[in-house]
Amino acid sequence: MSRSDLPWLTFDCYDTLVRYSEGKAAALAGLVRGKGGDTAAVDRAQATFEARERSIQSGSFMILVDVLKESLRDALDAASLPYSPEDDEIILDAVRAAAPFPDVTAAIRDLRSDHRLAILSNSQPDIISHNIASIGIEFDAVVLAAEAKCYKPDPGMFQALLARIQAAPVDVTHIAQSFYHDMRTAKDLGFGRRIWVNRYGREGDPAYTPDAELRDLTGVRAALS
């Protein structure tokens, strides 16, 4: 069978394949403490950053770099701490350096042997290129918010993916960590299978029960059989 005939597996990247939230949170905590903030200030900054990032992404489109910069300014303001332009690069560097989870590279290499693989990510090319390089495996397609001009969970992201890979939703298995960003929309659009990689032990949504729930990627092969 030629590669063009293999079935598609599509993956979220951030917090599914690489440690996006962990790296970003560590960088933000370091910034806050470096400016004299205490634990309460760190908590305020983290909560504000997460809320603003999600809120901005649900509004008029702006690229991820600008989303992160605006979220950072608001987070520091919530912690009553000063912002400087150099702070932006600390957060951006943390996102670029987000490392793969230990199970990822081996699992992706195995799955690539008999599937085509795509990434669907709320990112932009000059950031996610670093993340993909850290995984060390070539993907057959990478579809980003920067080209779709919207962010997951907007259906437009998933429609851009399907258009790129030229596949019907029912023929695609989508694999992701986030219920909010991925699992619901994939079901609403009729994806054939949805595998929830519940790395953080979170509660799901009974109305959107996935076809499989795993703690990491090591169980994907068995879930596909």
PDB file of C-alpha atoms in Angstrom:
ATOM      1  CA  MET A   1       0.000   0.000   0.000  1.00  0.00           C
ATOM      2  CA  SER A   2       1.377   3.410  -0.945  1.00  0.00           C
ATOM      3  CA  ARG A   3       1.583   6.137   1.680  1.00  0.00           C
ATOM      4  CA  SER A   4      -1.180   8.089  -0.055  1.00  0.00           C
ATOM      5  CA  ASP A   5      -3.582   5.223   0.693  1.00  0.00           C
ATOM      6  CA  LEU A   6      -2.893   5.001   4.433  1.00  0.00           C
ATOM      7  CA  PRO A   7      -5.595   6.133   6.905  1.00  0.00           C
ATOM      8  CA  TRP A   8      -5.268   9.467   8.699  1.00  0.00           C
ATOM      9  CA  LEU A   9      -4.532  10.090  12.360  1.00  0.00           C
ATOM     10  CA  THR A  10      -4.747  13.761  13.360  1.00  0.00           C
ATOM     11  CA  PHE A  11      -3.201  15.136  16.536  1.00  0.00           C
ATOM     12  CA  ASP A  12      -3.446  18.213  18.650  1.00  0.00           C
ATOM     13  CA  CYS A  13       0.085  19.306  19.544  1.00  0.00           C
ATOM     14  CA  TYR A  14       0.069  21.465  22.679  1.00  0.00           C
ATOM     15  CA  ASP A  15      -0.410  19.379  25.846  1.00  0.00           C
ATOM     16  CA  THR A  16      -1.019  16.303  23.695  1.00  0.00           C
ATOM     17  CA  LEU A  17       2.436  15.929  22.149  1.00  0.00           C
ATOM     18  CA  VAL A  18       4.495  18.618  23.903  1.00  0.00           C
ATOM     19  CA  ARG A  19       4.433  20.236  27.348  1.00  0.00           C
ATOM     20  CA  TYR A  20       2.999  23.588  26.281  1.00  0.00           C
ATOM     21  CA  SER A  21       1.134  24.593  29.450  1.00  0.00           C
ATOM     22  CA  GLU A  22       3.831  23.338  31.795  1.00  0.00           C
ATOM     23  CA  GLY A  23       6.618  25.230  30.053  1.00  0.00           C
ATOM     24  CA  LYS A  24       4.580  28.409  29.748  1.00  0.00           C
ATOM     25  CA  ALA A  25       3.492  28.276  33.403  1.00  0.00           C
ATOM     26  CA  ALA A  26       7.052  27.741  34.616  1.00  0.00           C
ATOM     27  CA  ALA A  27       8.280  30.709  32.576  1.00  0.00           C
ATOM     28  CA  LEU A  28       5.489  32.939  33.860  1.00  0.00           C
ATOM     29  CA  ALA A  29       6.121  31.918  37.467  1.00  0.00           C
ATOM     30  CA  GLY A  30       9.802  32.720  37.029  1.00  0.00           C
ATOM     31  CA  LEU A  31       8.955  36.139  35.622  1.00  0.00           C
ATOM     32  CA  VAL A  32       6.577  36.955  38.467  1.00  0.00           C
ATOM     33  CA  ARG A  33       9.019  35.871  41.162  1.00  0.00           C
ATOM     34  CA  GLY A  34      11.845  37.712  39.412  1.00  0.00           C
ATOM     35  CA  LYS A  35       9.807  40.903  39.716  1.00  0.00           C
ATOM     36  CA  GLY A  36       9.257  40.334  43.437  1.00  0.00           C
ATOM     37  CA  GLY A  37       5.894  38.596  43.273  1.00  0.00           C
ATOM     38  CA  ASP A  38       4.873  36.054  45.907  1.00  0.00           C
ATOM     39  CA  THR A  39       2.908  32.810  45.550  1.00  0.00           C
ATOM     40  CA  ALA A  40      -0.408  34.665  45.501  1.00  0.00           C
ATOM     41  CA  ALA A  41       0.895  36.887  42.691  1.00  0.00           C
ATOM     42  CA  VAL A  42       1.977  33.818  40.730  1.00  0.00           C
ATOM     43  CA  ASP A  43      -1.495  32.308  41.131  1.00  0.00           C
ATOM     44  CA  ARG A  44      -3.207  35.526  39.997  1.00  0.00           C
ATOM     45  CA  ALA A  45      -0.923  35.827  37.005  1.00  0.00           C
ATOM     46  CA  GLN A  46      -1.432  32.197  35.968  1.00  0.00           C
ATOM     47  CA  ALA A  47      -5.220  32.368  36.254  1.00  0.00           C
ATOM     48  CA  THR A  48      -5.369  35.638  34.327  1.00  0.00           C
ATOM     49  CA  PHE A  49      -3.032  34.407  31.596  1.00  0.00           C
ATOM     50  CA  GLU A  50      -5.079  31.257  30.994  1.00  0.00           C
ATOM     51  CA  ALA A  51      -8.387  33.131  30.967  1.00  0.00           C
ATOM     52  CA  ARG A  52      -7.124  35.873  28.657  1.00  0.00           C
ATOM     53  CA  GLU A  53      -5.474  33.455  26.240  1.00  0.00           C
ATOM     54  CA  ARG A  54      -8.745  31.567  25.802  1.00  0.00           C
ATOM     55  CA  SER A  55     -10.801  34.764  25.597  1.00  0.00           C
ATOM     56  CA  ILE A  56      -8.562  36.384  22.984  1.00  0.00           C
ATOM     57  CA  GLN A  57      -8.535  33.254  20.855  1.00  0.00           C
ATOM     58  CA  SER A  58     -12.331  33.240  20.769  1.00  0.00           C
ATOM     59  CA  GLY A  59     -12.461  36.796  19.409  1.00  0.00           C
ATOM     60  CA  SER A  60     -11.131  38.514  16.296  1.00  0.00           C
ATOM     61  CA  PHE A  61      -8.150  36.581  14.986  1.00  0.00           C
ATOM     62  CA  MET A  62      -4.617  37.516  15.937  1.00  0.00           C
ATOM     63  CA  ILE A  63      -1.529  35.324  15.600  1.00  0.00           C
ATOM     64  CA  LEU A  64      -0.374  33.277  18.583  1.00  0.00           C
ATOM     65  CA  VAL A  65       2.621  35.510  19.295  1.00  0.00           C
ATOM     66  CA  ASP A  66       0.299  38.466  19.813  1.00  0.00           C
ATOM     67  CA  VAL A  67      -2.144  36.377  21.865  1.00  0.00           C
ATOM     68  CA  LEU A  68       0.664  35.394  24.216  1.00  0.00           C
ATOM     69  CA  LYS A  69       2.023  38.926  24.480  1.00  0.00           C
ATOM     70  CA  GLU A  70      -1.354  40.426  25.322  1.00  0.00           C
ATOM     71  CA  SER A  71      -2.108  37.649  27.812  1.00  0.00           C
ATOM     72  CA  LEU A  72       1.237  38.251  29.500  1.00  0.00           C
ATOM     73  CA  ARG A  73       0.656  41.987  29.890  1.00  0.00           C
ATOM     74  CA  ASP A  74      -2.746  41.367  31.463  1.00  0.00           C
ATOM     75  CA  ALA A  75      -1.332  38.649  33.723  1.00  0.00           C
ATOM     76  CA  LEU A  76       1.396  40.913  35.073  1.00  0.00           C
ATOM     77  CA  ASP A  77      -1.100  43.722  35.545  1.00  0.00           C
ATOM     78  CA  ALA A  78      -3.355  41.382  37.551  1.00  0.00           C
ATOM     79  CA  ALA A  79      -0.368  40.610  39.763  1.00  0.00           C
ATOM     80  CA  SER A  80       0.376  44.364  40.144  1.00  0.00           C
ATOM     81  CA  LEU A  81       3.774  43.905  38.517  1.00  0.00           C
ATOM     82  CA  PRO A  82       5.499  45.918  35.770  1.00  0.00           C
ATOM     83  CA  TYR A  83       5.807  44.693  32.201  1.00  0.00           C
ATOM     84  CA  SER A  84       8.850  45.117  29.970  1.00  0.00           C
ATOM     85  CA  PRO A  85       9.220  44.115  26.294  1.00  0.00           C
ATOM     86  CA  GLU A  86      11.932  41.609  27.223  1.00  0.00           C
ATOM     87  CA  ASP A  87       9.310  39.604  29.124  1.00  0.00           C
ATOM     88  CA  ASP A  88       7.650  38.606  25.856  1.00  0.00           C
ATOM     89  CA  GLU A  89      10.652  36.626  24.677  1.00  0.00           C
ATOM     90  CA  ILE A  90      10.793  34.653  27.915  1.00  0.00           C
ATOM     91  CA  ILE A  91       7.276  33.336  27.315  1.00  0.00           C
ATOM     92  CA  LEU A  92       7.800  32.819  23.584  1.00  0.00           C
ATOM     93  CA  ASP A  93      11.061  30.964  24.187  1.00  0.00           C
ATOM     94  CA  ALA A  94       9.277  28.692  26.663  1.00  0.00           C
ATOM     95  CA  VAL A  95       6.622  27.828  24.085  1.00  0.00           C
ATOM     96  CA  ARG A  96       9.207  27.171  21.371  1.00  0.00           C
ATOM     97  CA  ALA A  97      11.146  24.970  23.801  1.00  0.00           C
ATOM     98  CA  ALA A  98       8.116  22.949  24.940  1.00  0.00           C
ATOM     99  CA  ALA A  99       9.465  19.404  25.057  1.00  0.00           C
ATOM    100  CA  PRO A 100       7.631  16.255  23.982  1.00  0.00           C
ATOM    101  CA  PHE A 101       6.173  13.990  26.642  1.00  0.00           C
ATOM    102  CA  PRO A 102       8.357  10.889  27.131  1.00  0.00           C
ATOM    103  CA  ASP A 103       5.900   8.572  25.357  1.00  0.00           C
ATOM    104  CA  VAL A 104       5.497  10.691  22.244  1.00  0.00           C
ATOM    105  CA  THR A 105       8.415  10.093  19.882  1.00  0.00           C
ATOM    106  CA  ALA A 106       8.318   6.293  20.035  1.00  0.00           C
ATOM    107  CA  ALA A 107       4.527   6.184  19.712  1.00  0.00           C
ATOM    108  CA  ILE A 108       4.463   8.593  16.770  1.00  0.00           C
ATOM    109  CA  ARG A 109       7.229   6.671  15.008  1.00  0.00           C
ATOM    110  CA  ASP A 110       5.274   3.431  15.409  1.00  0.00           C
ATOM    111  CA  LEU A 111       1.967   4.915  14.235  1.00  0.00           C
ATOM    112  CA  ARG A 112       3.618   6.501  11.204  1.00  0.00           C
ATOM    113  CA  SER A 113       4.489   3.044   9.878  1.00  0.00           C
ATOM    114  CA  ASP A 114       0.899   2.406   8.794  1.00  0.00           C
ATOM    115  CA  HIS A 115      -0.904   5.761   9.079  1.00  0.00           C
ATOM    116  CA  ARG A 116      -0.595   9.237   7.675  1.00  0.00           C
ATOM    117  CA  LEU A 117      -0.144  11.750  10.473  1.00  0.00           C
ATOM    118  CA  ALA A 118      -1.311  15.358  10.722  1.00  0.00           C
ATOM    119  CA  ILE A 119      -1.041  18.044  13.383  1.00  0.00           C
ATOM    120  CA  LEU A 120      -3.897  20.486  14.007  1.00  0.00           C
ATOM    121  CA  SER A 121      -2.607  23.223  16.284  1.00  0.00           C
ATOM    122  CA  ASN A 122      -3.465  26.676  17.611  1.00  0.00           C
ATOM    123  CA  SER A 123      -0.014  27.840  16.567  1.00  0.00           C
ATOM    124  CA  GLN A 124       1.986  29.533  13.824  1.00  0.00           C
ATOM    125  CA  PRO A 125       4.833  28.219  11.630  1.00  0.00           C
ATOM    126  CA  ASP A 126       7.813  29.888  13.304  1.00  0.00           C
ATOM    127  CA  ILE A 127       6.780  28.524  16.707  1.00  0.00           C
ATOM    128  CA  ILE A 128       5.539  25.025  15.976  1.00  0.00           C
ATOM    129  CA  SER A 129       8.531  24.235  13.783  1.00  0.00           C
ATOM    130  CA  HIS A 130      10.588  24.083  16.990  1.00  0.00           C
ATOM    131  CA  ASN A 131       8.056  21.787  18.669  1.00  0.00           C
ATOM    132  CA  ILE A 132       7.939  19.387  15.723  1.00  0.00           C
ATOM    133  CA  ALA A 133      11.732  19.324  15.531  1.00  0.00           C
ATOM    134  CA  SER A 134      11.849  18.301  19.192  1.00  0.00           C
ATOM    135  CA  ILE A 135       9.552  15.340  18.448  1.00  0.00           C
ATOM    136  CA  GLY A 136      11.914  14.270  15.689  1.00  0.00           C
ATOM    137  CA  ILE A 137       9.309  12.671  13.398  1.00  0.00           C
ATOM    138  CA  GLU A 138       8.019  13.979  10.070  1.00  0.00           C
ATOM    139  CA  PHE A 139       4.283  14.652   9.853  1.00  0.00           C
ATOM    140  CA  ASP A 140       2.413  14.356   6.569  1.00  0.00           C
ATOM    141  CA  ALA A 141       0.459  17.572   7.150  1.00  0.00           C
ATOM    142  CA  VAL A 142       0.502  20.452   9.633  1.00  0.00           C
ATOM    143  CA  VAL A 143      -2.530  22.750   9.800  1.00  0.00           C
ATOM    144  CA  LEU A 144      -2.291  25.844  11.979  1.00  0.00           C
ATOM    145  CA  ALA A 145      -4.465  28.631  13.306  1.00  0.00           C
ATOM    146  CA  ALA A 146      -2.238  31.062  11.424  1.00  0.00           C
ATOM    147  CA  GLU A 147      -3.604  29.796   8.103  1.00  0.00           C
ATOM    148  CA  ALA A 148      -7.170  28.988   9.186  1.00  0.00           C
ATOM    149  CA  LYS A 149      -7.472  32.458  10.786  1.00  0.00           C
ATOM    150  CA  CYS A 150      -9.269  31.008  13.781  1.00  0.00           C
ATOM    151  CA  TYR A 151      -8.504  28.890  16.840  1.00  0.00           C
ATOM    152  CA  LYS A 152      -9.866  25.608  18.084  1.00  0.00           C
ATOM    153  CA  PRO A 153     -12.568  24.871  19.098  1.00  0.00           C
ATOM    154  CA  ASP A 154     -13.820  26.884  16.103  1.00  0.00           C
ATOM    155  CA  PRO A 155     -15.048  24.403  13.460  1.00  0.00           C
ATOM    156  CA  GLY A 156     -13.093  26.391  10.888  1.00  0.00           C
ATOM    157  CA  MET A 157      -9.863  24.885  12.171  1.00  0.00           C
ATOM    158  CA  PHE A 158     -11.136  21.349  11.667  1.00  0.00           C
ATOM    159  CA  GLN A 159     -12.595  22.202   8.266  1.00  0.00           C
ATOM    160  CA  ALA A 160      -9.212  23.579   7.198  1.00  0.00           C
ATOM    161  CA  LEU A 161      -7.648  20.298   8.306  1.00  0.00           C
ATOM    162  CA  LEU A 162     -10.119  18.181   6.335  1.00  0.00           C
ATOM    163  CA  ALA A 163      -9.630  20.351   3.252  1.00  0.00           C
ATOM    164  CA  ARG A 164      -5.856  20.001   3.482  1.00  0.00           C
ATOM    165  CA  ILE A 165      -5.799  16.234   3.919  1.00  0.00           C
ATOM    166  CA  GLN A 166      -8.716  15.751   1.498  1.00  0.00           C
ATOM    167  CA  ALA A 167     -10.551  13.367   3.792  1.00  0.00           C
ATOM    168  CA  ALA A 168     -14.114  12.964   4.993  1.00  0.00           C
ATOM    169  CA  PRO A 169     -14.542  13.405   8.765  1.00  0.00           C
ATOM    170  CA  VAL A 170     -15.779   9.832   9.192  1.00  0.00           C
ATOM    171  CA  ASP A 171     -12.470   8.538   7.817  1.00  0.00           C
ATOM    172  CA  VAL A 172     -10.318  10.429  10.337  1.00  0.00           C
ATOM    173  CA  THR A 173      -9.287   9.579  13.902  1.00  0.00           C
ATOM    174  CA  HIS A 174      -8.564  12.673  15.998  1.00  0.00           C
ATOM    175  CA  ILE A 175      -6.315  12.386  19.053  1.00  0.00           C
ATOM    176  CA  ALA A 176      -6.085  15.169  21.629  1.00  0.00           C
ATOM    177  CA  GLN A 177      -5.792  16.095  25.286  1.00  0.00           C
ATOM    178  CA  SER A 178      -8.306  18.946  25.446  1.00  0.00           C
ATOM    179  CA  PHE A 179     -12.045  18.397  25.638  1.00  0.00           C
ATOM    180  CA  TYR A 180     -12.647  22.128  25.197  1.00  0.00           C
ATOM    181  CA  HIS A 181     -10.426  22.592  22.153  1.00  0.00           C
ATOM    182  CA  ASP A 182     -10.828  19.259  20.369  1.00  0.00           C
ATOM    183  CA  MET A 183     -13.145  16.514  21.570  1.00  0.00           C
ATOM    184  CA  ARG A 184     -16.450  18.371  21.273  1.00  0.00           C
ATOM    185  CA  THR A 185     -15.916  19.895  17.842  1.00  0.00           C
ATOM    186  CA  ALA A 186     -14.526  16.658  16.412  1.00  0.00           C
ATOM    187  CA  LYS A 187     -17.705  14.870  17.492  1.00  0.00           C
ATOM    188  CA  ASP A 188     -19.977  17.637  16.218  1.00  0.00           C
ATOM    189  CA  LEU A 189     -18.307  17.428  12.800  1.00  0.00           C
ATOM    190  CA  GLY A 190     -18.612  13.645  12.631  1.00  0.00           C
ATOM    191  CA  PHE A 191     -15.003  12.488  12.971  1.00  0.00           C
ATOM    192  CA  GLY A 192     -14.877   8.709  12.761  1.00  0.00           C
ATOM    193  CA  ARG A 193     -13.050   8.192  16.036  1.00  0.00           C
ATOM    194  CA  ARG A 194     -11.909  10.424  18.868  1.00  0.00           C
ATOM    195  CA  ILE A 195      -9.189   9.372  21.293  1.00  0.00           C
ATOM    196  CA  TRP A 196      -8.859  11.472  24.441  1.00  0.00           C
ATOM    197  CA  VAL A 197      -5.333  11.567  25.859  1.00  0.00           C
ATOM    198  CA  ASN A 198      -6.267  12.532  29.415  1.00  0.00           C
ATOM    199  CA  ARG A 199      -2.760  13.306  30.642  1.00  0.00           C
ATOM    200  CA  TYR A 200      -3.938  15.390  33.587  1.00  0.00           C
ATOM    201  CA  GLY A 201      -6.727  13.174  34.935  1.00  0.00           C
ATOM    202  CA  ARG A 202      -9.491  15.669  34.193  1.00  0.00           C
ATOM    203  CA  GLU A 203     -13.239  15.162  34.059  1.00  0.00           C
ATOM    204  CA  GLY A 204     -14.718  14.742  30.606  1.00  0.00           C
ATOM    205  CA  ASP A 205     -18.172  15.565  29.278  1.00  0.00           C
ATOM    206  CA  PRO A 206     -20.666  12.660  29.203  1.00  0.00           C
ATOM    207  CA  ALA A 207     -22.389  14.231  26.205  1.00  0.00           C
ATOM    208  CA  TYR A 208     -19.137  13.908  24.256  1.00  0.00           C
ATOM    209  CA  THR A 209     -17.771  10.597  25.515  1.00  0.00           C
ATOM    210  CA  PRO A 210     -14.738   9.705  23.351  1.00  0.00           C
ATOM    211  CA  ASP A 211     -14.200   6.373  21.653  1.00  0.00           C
ATOM    212  CA  ALA A 212     -11.203   5.774  23.919  1.00  0.00           C
ATOM    213  CA  GLU A 213      -9.648   7.495  26.936  1.00  0.00           C
ATOM    214  CA  LEU A 214      -5.916   7.030  27.520  1.00  0.00           C
ATOM    215  CA  ARG A 215      -3.327   8.454  29.899  1.00  0.00           C
ATOM    216  CA  ASP A 216      -0.696   8.782  27.151  1.00  0.00           C
ATOM    217  CA  LEU A 217       0.027   7.746  23.576  1.00  0.00           C
ATOM    218  CA  THR A 218       1.276   4.263  24.411  1.00  0.00           C
ATOM    219  CA  GLY A 219      -2.271   2.917  24.217  1.00  0.00           C
ATOM    220  CA  VAL A 220      -3.204   4.437  20.858  1.00  0.00           C
ATOM    221  CA  ARG A 221      -2.168   1.395  18.834  1.00  0.00           C
ATOM    222  CA  ALA A 222      -4.438  -0.882  20.878  1.00  0.00           C
ATOM    223  CA  ALA A 223      -7.301   1.648  20.751  1.00  0.00           C
ATOM    224  CA  LEU A 224      -7.172   1.608  16.955  1.00  0.00           C
ATOM    225  CA  SER A 225      -7.538  -2.162  16.678  1.00  0.00           C
TER     226      SER A 225
END
